[in-house]
Coordinates of C-alpha atoms and ligand atoms in Angstrom, one line a residue:
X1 CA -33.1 -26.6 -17.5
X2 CA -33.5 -23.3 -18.0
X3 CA -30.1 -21.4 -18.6
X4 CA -29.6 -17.7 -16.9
X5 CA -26.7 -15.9 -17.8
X6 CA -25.3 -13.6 -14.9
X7 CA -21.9 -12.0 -15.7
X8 CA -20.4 -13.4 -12.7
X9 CA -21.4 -17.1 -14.1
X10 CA -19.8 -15.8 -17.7
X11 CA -16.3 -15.0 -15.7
X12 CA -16.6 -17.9 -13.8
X13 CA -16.7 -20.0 -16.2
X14 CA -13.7 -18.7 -18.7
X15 CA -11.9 -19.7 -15.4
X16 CA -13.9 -22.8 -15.3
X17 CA -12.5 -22.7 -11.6
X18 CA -14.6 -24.4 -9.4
X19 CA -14.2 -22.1 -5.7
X20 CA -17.0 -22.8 -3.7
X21 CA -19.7 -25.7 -4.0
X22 CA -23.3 -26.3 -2.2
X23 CA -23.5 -29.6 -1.3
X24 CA -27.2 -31.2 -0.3
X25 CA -27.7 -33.8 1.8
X26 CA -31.2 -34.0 3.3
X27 CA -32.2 -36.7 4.8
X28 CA -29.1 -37.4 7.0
X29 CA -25.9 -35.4 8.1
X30 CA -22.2 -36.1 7.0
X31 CA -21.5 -35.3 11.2
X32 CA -24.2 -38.2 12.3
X33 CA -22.8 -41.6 13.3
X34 CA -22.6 -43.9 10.2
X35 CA -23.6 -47.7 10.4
X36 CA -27.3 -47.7 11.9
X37 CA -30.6 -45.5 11.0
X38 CA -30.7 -44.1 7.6
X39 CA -26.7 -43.1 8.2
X40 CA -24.2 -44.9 6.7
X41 CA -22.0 -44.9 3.2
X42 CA -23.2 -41.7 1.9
X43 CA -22.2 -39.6 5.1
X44 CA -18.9 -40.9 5.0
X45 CA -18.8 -40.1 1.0
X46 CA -20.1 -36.4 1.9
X47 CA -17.6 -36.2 4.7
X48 CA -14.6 -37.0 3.0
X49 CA -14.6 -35.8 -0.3
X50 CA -16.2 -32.4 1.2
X51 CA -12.7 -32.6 3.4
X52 CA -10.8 -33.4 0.5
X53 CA -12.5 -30.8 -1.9
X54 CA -11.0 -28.2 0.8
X55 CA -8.2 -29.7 1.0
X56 CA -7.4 -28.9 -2.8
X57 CA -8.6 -25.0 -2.1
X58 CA -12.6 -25.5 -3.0
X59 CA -14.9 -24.5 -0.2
X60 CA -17.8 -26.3 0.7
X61 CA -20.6 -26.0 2.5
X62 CA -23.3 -28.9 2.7
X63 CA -26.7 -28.2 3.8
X64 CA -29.0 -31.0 5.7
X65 CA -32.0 -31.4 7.4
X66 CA -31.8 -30.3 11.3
X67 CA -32.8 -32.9 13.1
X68 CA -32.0 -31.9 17.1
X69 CA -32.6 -28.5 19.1
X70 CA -29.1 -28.9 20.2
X71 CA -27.0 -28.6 16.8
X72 CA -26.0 -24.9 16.2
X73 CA -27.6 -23.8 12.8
X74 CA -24.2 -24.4 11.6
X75 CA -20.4 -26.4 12.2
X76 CA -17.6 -26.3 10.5
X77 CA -17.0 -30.4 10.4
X78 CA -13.4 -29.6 9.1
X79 CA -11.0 -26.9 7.3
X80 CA -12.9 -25.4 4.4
X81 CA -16.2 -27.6 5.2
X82 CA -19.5 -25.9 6.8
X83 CA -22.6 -28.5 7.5
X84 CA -25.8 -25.8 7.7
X85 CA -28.3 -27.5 9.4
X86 CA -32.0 -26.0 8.3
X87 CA -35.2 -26.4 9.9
X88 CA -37.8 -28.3 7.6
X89 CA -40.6 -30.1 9.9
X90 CA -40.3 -31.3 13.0
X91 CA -36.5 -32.4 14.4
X92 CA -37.9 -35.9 15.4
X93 CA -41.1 -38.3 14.2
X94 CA -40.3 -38.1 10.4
X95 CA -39.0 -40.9 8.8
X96 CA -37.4 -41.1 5.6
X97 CA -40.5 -41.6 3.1
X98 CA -42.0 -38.6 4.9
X99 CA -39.4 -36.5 3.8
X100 CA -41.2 -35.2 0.2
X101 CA -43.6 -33.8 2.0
X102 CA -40.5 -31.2 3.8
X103 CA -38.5 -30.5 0.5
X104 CA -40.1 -27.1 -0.2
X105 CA -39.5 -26.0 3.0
X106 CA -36.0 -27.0 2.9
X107 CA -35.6 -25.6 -0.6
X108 CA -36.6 -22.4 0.8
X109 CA -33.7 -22.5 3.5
X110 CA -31.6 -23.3 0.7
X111 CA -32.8 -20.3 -1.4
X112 CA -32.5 -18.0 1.7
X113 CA -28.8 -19.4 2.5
X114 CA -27.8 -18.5 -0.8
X115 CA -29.5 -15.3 -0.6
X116 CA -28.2 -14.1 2.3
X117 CA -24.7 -13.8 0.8
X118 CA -23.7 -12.2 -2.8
X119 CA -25.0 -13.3 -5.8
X120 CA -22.6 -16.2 -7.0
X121 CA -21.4 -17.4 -3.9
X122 CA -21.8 -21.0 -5.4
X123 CA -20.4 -21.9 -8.3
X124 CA -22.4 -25.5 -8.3
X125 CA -24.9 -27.4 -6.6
X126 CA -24.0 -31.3 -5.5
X127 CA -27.0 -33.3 -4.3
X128 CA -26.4 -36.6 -2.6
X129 CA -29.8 -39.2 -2.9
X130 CA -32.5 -38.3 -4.7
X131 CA -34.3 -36.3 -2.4
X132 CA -31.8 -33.6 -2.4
X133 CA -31.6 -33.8 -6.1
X134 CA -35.5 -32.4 -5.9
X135 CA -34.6 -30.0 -4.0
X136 CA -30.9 -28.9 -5.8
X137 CA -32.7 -29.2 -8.6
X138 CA -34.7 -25.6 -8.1
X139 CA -31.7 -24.3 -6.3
X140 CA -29.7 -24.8 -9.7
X141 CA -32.2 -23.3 -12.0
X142 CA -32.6 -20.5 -9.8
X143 CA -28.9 -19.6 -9.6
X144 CA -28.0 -20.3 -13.0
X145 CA -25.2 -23.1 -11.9
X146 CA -24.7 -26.7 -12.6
X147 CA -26.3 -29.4 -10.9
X148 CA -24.3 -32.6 -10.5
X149 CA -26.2 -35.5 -8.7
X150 CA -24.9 -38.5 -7.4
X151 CA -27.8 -40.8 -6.7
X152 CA -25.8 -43.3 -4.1
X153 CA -28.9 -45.9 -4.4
X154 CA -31.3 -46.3 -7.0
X155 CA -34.9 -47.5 -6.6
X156 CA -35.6 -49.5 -9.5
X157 CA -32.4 -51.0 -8.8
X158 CA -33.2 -51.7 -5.3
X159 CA -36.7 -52.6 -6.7
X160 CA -35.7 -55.4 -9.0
X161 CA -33.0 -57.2 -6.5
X162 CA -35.7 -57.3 -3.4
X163 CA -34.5 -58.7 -0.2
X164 CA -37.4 -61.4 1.0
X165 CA -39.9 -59.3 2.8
X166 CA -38.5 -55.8 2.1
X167 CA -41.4 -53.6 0.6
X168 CA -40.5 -52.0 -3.1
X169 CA -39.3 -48.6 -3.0
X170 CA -43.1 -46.1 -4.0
X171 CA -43.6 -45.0 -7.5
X172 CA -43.2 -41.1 -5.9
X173 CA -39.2 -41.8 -5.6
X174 CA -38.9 -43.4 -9.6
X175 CA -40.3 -40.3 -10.6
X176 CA -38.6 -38.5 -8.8
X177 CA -35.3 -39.8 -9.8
X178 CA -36.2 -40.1 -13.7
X179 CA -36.9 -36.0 -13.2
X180 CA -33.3 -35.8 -11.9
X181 CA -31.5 -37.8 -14.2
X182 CA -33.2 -35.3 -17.2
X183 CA -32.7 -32.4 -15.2
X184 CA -28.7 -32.4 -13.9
X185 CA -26.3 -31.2 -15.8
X186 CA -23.9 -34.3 -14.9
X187 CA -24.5 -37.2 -12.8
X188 CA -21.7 -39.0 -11.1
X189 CA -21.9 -42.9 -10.7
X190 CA -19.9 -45.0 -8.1
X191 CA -18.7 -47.5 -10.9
X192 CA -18.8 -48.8 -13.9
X193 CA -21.7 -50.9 -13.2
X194 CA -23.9 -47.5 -11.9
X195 CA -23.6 -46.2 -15.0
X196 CA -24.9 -48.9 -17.2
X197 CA -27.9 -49.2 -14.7
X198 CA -28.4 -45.3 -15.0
X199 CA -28.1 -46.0 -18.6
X200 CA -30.6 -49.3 -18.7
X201 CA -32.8 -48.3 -15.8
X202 CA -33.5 -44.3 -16.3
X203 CA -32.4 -43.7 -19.8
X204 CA -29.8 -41.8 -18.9
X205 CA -27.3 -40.0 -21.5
X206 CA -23.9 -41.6 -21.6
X207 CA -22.7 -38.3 -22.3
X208 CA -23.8 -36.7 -18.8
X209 CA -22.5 -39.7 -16.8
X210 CA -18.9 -40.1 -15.4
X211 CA -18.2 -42.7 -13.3
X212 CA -15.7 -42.0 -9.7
X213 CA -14.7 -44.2 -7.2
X214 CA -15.2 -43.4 -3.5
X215 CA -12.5 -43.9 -1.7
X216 CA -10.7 -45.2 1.8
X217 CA -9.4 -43.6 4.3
X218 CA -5.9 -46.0 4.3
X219 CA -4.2 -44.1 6.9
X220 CA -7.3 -45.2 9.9
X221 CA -8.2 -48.5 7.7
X222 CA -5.1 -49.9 8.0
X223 CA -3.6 -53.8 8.8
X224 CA -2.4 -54.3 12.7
X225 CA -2.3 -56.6 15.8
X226 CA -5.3 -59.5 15.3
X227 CA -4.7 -59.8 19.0
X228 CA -5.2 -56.5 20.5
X229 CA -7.8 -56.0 18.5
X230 CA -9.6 -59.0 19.2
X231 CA -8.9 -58.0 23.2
X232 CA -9.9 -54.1 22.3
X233 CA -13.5 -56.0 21.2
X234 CA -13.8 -59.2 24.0
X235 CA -14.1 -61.8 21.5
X236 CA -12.1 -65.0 21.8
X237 CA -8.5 -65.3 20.3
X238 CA -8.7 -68.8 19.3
X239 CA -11.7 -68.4 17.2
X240 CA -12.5 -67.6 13.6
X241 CA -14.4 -64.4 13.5
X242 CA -16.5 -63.3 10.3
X243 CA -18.0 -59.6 10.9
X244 CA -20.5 -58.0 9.1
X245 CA -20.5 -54.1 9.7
X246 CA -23.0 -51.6 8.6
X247 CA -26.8 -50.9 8.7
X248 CA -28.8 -54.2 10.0
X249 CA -31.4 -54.0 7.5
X250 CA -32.7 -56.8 4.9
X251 CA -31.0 -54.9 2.3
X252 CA -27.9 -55.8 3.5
X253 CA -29.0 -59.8 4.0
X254 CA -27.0 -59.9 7.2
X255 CA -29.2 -63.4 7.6
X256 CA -27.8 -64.5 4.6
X257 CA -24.6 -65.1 6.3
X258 CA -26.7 -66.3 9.6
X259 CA -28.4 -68.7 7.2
X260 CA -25.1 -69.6 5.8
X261 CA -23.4 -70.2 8.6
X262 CA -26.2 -72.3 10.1
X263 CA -26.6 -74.5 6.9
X264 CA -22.6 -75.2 7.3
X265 CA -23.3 -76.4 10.9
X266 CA -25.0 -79.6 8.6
X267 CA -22.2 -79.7 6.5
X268 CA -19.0 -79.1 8.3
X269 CA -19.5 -79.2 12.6
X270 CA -16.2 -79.2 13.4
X271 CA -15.7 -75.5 11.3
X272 CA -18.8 -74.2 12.3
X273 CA -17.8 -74.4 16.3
X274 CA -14.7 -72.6 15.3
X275 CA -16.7 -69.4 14.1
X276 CA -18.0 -66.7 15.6
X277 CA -20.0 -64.2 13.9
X278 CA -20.0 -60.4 15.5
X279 CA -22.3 -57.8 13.6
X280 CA -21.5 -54.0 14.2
X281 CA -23.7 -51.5 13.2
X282 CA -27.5 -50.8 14.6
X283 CA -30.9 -50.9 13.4
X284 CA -31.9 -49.7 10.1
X285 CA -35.7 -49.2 9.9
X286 CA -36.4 -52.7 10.6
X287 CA -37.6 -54.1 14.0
X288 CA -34.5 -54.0 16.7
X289 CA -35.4 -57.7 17.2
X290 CA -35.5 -59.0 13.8
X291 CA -31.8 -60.1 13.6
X292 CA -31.0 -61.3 17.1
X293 CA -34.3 -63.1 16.7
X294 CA -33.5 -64.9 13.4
X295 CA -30.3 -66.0 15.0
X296 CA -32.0 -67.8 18.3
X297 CA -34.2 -69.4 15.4
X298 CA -31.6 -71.1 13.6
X299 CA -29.8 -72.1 16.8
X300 CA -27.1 -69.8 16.9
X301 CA -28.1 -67.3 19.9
X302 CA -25.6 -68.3 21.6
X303 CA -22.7 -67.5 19.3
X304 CA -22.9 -64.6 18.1
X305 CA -21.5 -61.7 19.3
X306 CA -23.3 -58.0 18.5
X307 CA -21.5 -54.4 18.9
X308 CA -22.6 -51.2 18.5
X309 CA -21.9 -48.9 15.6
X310 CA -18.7 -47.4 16.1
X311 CA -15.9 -45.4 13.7
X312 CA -12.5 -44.3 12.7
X313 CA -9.8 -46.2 15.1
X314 CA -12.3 -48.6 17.2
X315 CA -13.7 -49.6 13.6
X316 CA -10.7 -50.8 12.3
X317 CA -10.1 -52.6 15.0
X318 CA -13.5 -54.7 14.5
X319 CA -12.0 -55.5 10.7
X320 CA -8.4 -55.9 12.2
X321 CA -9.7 -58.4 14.7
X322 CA -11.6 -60.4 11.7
X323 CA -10.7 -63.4 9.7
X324 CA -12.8 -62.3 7.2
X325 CA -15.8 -59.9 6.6
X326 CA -19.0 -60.7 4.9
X327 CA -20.8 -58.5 2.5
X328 CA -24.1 -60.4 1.5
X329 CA -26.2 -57.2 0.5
X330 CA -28.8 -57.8 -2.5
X331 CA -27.2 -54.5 -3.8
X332 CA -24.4 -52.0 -3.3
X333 CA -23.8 -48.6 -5.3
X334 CA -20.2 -49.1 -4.0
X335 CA -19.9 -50.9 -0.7
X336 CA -17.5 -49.1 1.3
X337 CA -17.1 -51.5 4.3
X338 CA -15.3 -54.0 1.7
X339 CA -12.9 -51.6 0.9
X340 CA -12.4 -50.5 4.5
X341 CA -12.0 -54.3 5.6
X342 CA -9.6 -55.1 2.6
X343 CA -7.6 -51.5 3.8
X344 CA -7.5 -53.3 7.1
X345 CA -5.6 -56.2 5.8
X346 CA -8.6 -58.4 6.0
X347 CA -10.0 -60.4 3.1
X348 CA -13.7 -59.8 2.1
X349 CA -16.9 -62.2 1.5
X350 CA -19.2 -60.6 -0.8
X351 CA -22.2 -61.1 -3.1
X352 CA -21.1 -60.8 -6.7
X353 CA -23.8 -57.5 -7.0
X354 CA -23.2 -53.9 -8.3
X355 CA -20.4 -52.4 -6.9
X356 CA -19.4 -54.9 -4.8
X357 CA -17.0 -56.4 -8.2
X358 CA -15.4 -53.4 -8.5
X359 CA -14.9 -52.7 -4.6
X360 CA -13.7 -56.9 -4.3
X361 CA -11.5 -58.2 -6.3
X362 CA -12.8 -61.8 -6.5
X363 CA -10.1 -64.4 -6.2
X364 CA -7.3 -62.1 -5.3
X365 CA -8.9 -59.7 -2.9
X366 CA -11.6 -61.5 -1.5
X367 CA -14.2 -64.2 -2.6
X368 CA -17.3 -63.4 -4.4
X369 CA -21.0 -65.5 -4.3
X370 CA -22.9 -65.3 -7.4
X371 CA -26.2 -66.3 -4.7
X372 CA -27.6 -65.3 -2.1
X373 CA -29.1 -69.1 -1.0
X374 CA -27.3 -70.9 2.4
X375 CA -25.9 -73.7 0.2
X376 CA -23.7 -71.3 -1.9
X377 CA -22.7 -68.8 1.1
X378 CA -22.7 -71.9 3.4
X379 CA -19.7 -73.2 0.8
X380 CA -18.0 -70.4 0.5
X381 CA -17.9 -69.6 4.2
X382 CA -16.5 -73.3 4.7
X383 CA -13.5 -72.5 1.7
X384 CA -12.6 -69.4 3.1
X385 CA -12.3 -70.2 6.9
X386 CA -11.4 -73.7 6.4
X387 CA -8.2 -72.5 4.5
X388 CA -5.9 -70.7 6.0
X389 CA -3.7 -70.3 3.3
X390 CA -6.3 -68.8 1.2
X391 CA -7.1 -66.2 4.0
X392 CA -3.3 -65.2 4.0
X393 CA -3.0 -65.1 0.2
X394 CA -6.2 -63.0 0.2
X395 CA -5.3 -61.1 3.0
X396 CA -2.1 -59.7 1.1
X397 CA -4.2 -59.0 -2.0
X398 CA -7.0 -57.4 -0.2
X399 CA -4.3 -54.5 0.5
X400 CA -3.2 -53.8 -2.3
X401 CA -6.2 -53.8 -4.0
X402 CA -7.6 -51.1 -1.4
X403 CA -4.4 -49.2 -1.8
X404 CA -6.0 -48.4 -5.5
X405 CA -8.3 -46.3 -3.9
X406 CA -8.0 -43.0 -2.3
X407 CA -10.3 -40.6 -1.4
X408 CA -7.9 -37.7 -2.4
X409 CA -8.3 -39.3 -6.1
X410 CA -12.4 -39.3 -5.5
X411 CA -11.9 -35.7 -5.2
X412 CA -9.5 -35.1 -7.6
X413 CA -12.2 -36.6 -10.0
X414 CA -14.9 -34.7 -8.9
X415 CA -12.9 -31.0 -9.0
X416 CA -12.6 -32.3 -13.3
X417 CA -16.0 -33.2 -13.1
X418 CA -17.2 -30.3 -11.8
X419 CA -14.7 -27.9 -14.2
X420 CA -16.2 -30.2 -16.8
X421 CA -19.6 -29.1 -15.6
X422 CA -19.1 -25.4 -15.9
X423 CA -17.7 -25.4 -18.9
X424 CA -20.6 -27.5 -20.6
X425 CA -22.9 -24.9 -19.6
X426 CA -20.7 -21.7 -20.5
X427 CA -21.1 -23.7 -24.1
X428 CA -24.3 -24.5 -23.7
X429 CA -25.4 -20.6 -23.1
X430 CA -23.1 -19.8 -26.2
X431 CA -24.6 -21.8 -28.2
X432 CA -28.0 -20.3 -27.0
X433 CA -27.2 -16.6 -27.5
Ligands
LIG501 N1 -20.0 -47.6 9.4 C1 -19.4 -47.0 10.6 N2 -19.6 -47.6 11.8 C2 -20.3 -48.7 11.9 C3 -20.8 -49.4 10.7 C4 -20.6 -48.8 9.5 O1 -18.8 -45.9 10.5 O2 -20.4 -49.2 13.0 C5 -19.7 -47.0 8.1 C6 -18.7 -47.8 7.4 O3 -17.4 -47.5 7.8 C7 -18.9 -47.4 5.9 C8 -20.4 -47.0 5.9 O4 -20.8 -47.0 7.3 O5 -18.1 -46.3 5.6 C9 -21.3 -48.0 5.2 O6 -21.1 -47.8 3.8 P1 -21.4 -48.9 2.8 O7 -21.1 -48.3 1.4 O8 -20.8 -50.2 3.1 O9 -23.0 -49.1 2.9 P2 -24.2 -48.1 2.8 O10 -24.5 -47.6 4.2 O11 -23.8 -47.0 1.9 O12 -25.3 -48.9 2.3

């Protein structure tokens, strides 16, 4: 990327102090509802380490798509945090892989945003997803700043651990993230595992990758009364309850644990009748009826139970009020609802995939299935609910193991990061002079 020197980027970065950041988040806002649509982990990421990154005196201002005629061009979503929302295409009747075809008019509200204030005002440029990182991408080079990207999912990843059915992620969005991964200045992976698929996927350079944990809110995630909550939520108290929360979407292979639980049906009756199943979260470009529909198939209409997406207090109520929660997704970045369920006191069921072995921690935190076939899940369903002791050993250890994460130490991490960032370019332009 092309380096421009501007004297206020020289004396920002002897200070290498980090004051205000652009943040990009295109294609959905950190203030929309997570769990249903295209919203759901990376909005909470943006949210909270935006809140956080104020917190710790950096200002930051994200910029996203505007998707309704009744959101003011811009909110301040908390102290220190503005969400600009700027017009690029219509605000309804685009979906997701028609977004390339908006990014230069978003870029241009970017551009203008900047340009409206002195020159400087940002001192970096964070893009979230890989469409933002197109559009960061020009942002950076224009301003002369760093560009950190954080990719959240990848597609060849996605690509080579299809869920049955699910099309392949288009050639348009490999390129598009190869470009990025040349292009930033620093990319930030979710875990350890992020980076070696940066690494083996994309070629990235070890050197330009650091690896950060998200993080849980523990004070809202947090363990309490299984009975209230169960009575907050209408399901049965003398039940065991296994919840899946988050974006019903074949990604996620919330019919892995409806095939699961249906093959232990054959297997084990008498536990079968015991669970319910409840799935919180809505719709996630699939067909509203694919889910309920699969569930009347395998004969289990009848039991389960489905809630609407929901968040901060009424959501830990849905992990309180569970005996466990199931994570069967073909692939996770990070997978944020097992660390909010383990917060919650509530051990965790989760394919052994990506981030899902850092986020568990199999055998003490939760239990993880190295499949994603009915037999396997279908086992480990019946060990897990048909022990009790197991669920309170788990339970315990589920805690503590979410109590390793904060997302106060996400940003701390990303305020070095980003110092580290400035300074590798102040040397960079040294070099070059
Ligand atoms: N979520 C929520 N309400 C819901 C369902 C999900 O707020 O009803 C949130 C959940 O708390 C979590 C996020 O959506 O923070 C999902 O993140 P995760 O990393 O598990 O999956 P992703 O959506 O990133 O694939």
């Amino acid at each position: 990327m092309q380096q421009r020197r501007t004297p206020t980027f020289r004396a920002r970065c002897r200070k290498q102090n980090v004051r205000r950041v652009a943040m990009v988040s295109v294609h959905t806002s950190p203030l929309a509802q997570p769990g249903t649509g295209d919203a759901g982990g990376m909005n909470v990421y943006v949210l909270n380490t935006a809140r956080e990154l104020a917190r710790s005196g950096v200002e930051v201002e994200v910029f996203t798509r505007a998707t309704s005629s009744e959101e003011p061009p811009t909110v301040e979503a908390a102290p220190g945090v503005l969400v600009h929302h700027l017009p690029a295409g219509p605000f309804e009747g685009l979906s997701k892989n028609d977004l390339p075809t908006q990014l230069c008019a978003f870029t241009g509200g970017l551009l203008r945003a900047e340009a409206r204030n002195r020159p400087g005002h940002y001192d970096l440029i964070h893009a979230h997803y890989w469409l933002s990182g197109q559009a960061a991408w020009v942002a950076a080079d224009r301003w002369g700043v760093p560009l950190v990207q954080t990719f959240h999912t990848l597609a060849k990843v996605k690509n080579a651990q299809l869920a049955e059915g699910d099309s392949p992620e288009p050639i348009g969005r490999v390129v598009g993230e190869e470009q990025i991964t040349t292009e930033a200045d620093l990319l930030i992976a979710n875990t350890a595992a992020e980076a070696e698929e940066l690494h083996r996927y994309y070629g990235a350079d070890e050197r330009r990758v650091e690896v950060i944990h998200p993080g849980v809110d523990l004070g809202v995630f947090r363990p309490g009364d299984q009975y209230a909550a169960r009575q907050a939520l209408g399901l049965p108290q003398n039940a065991l309850v296994v919840a899946f929360v988050g974006r019903i979407q074949p990604a996620k292979a919330p019919d892995v644990l409806l095939r699961g639980l249906a093959r232990l049906r054959e297997t084990d009756p008498q536990l079968a009748e015991r669970i319910v199943p409840v799935f919180v979260g809505g719709p996630s470009n699939t067909d509203l009826y694919w889910l309920p529909k699969l569930a009347g198939e395998l004969g289990l209409g009848d039991r389960v139970q489905w809630r609407t997406p929901r968040s901060g207090e009424a959501l830990a109520q849905v992990y309180r009020a569970a005996d466990a929660v199931a994570v069967p997704s073909y692939n996770e970045s990070f997978g944020l609802v097992a660390l909010e369920a383990q917060a919650a006191g509530t051990p965790v069921i989760a394919a052994k995939v990506g981030g899902l072995t850092t986020a568990v921690s199999d055998g003490a935190s939760g239990l993880l299935v190295d499949s994603h076939s009915a037999d396997d899940w279908a086992a480990a369903l019946g060990r897990l609910m048909g022990d009790r002791a197991l669920r309170e050993r788990l339970a315990a250890g589920a805690r503590t193991h979410a109590a390793l994460f904060s997302w106060q130490t996400t940003a701390e991490g990303l305020s070095g990061a980003y110092r580290r960032a400035l300074l590798a370019r102040s040397q960079a332009i040294t070099l070059n002079r």
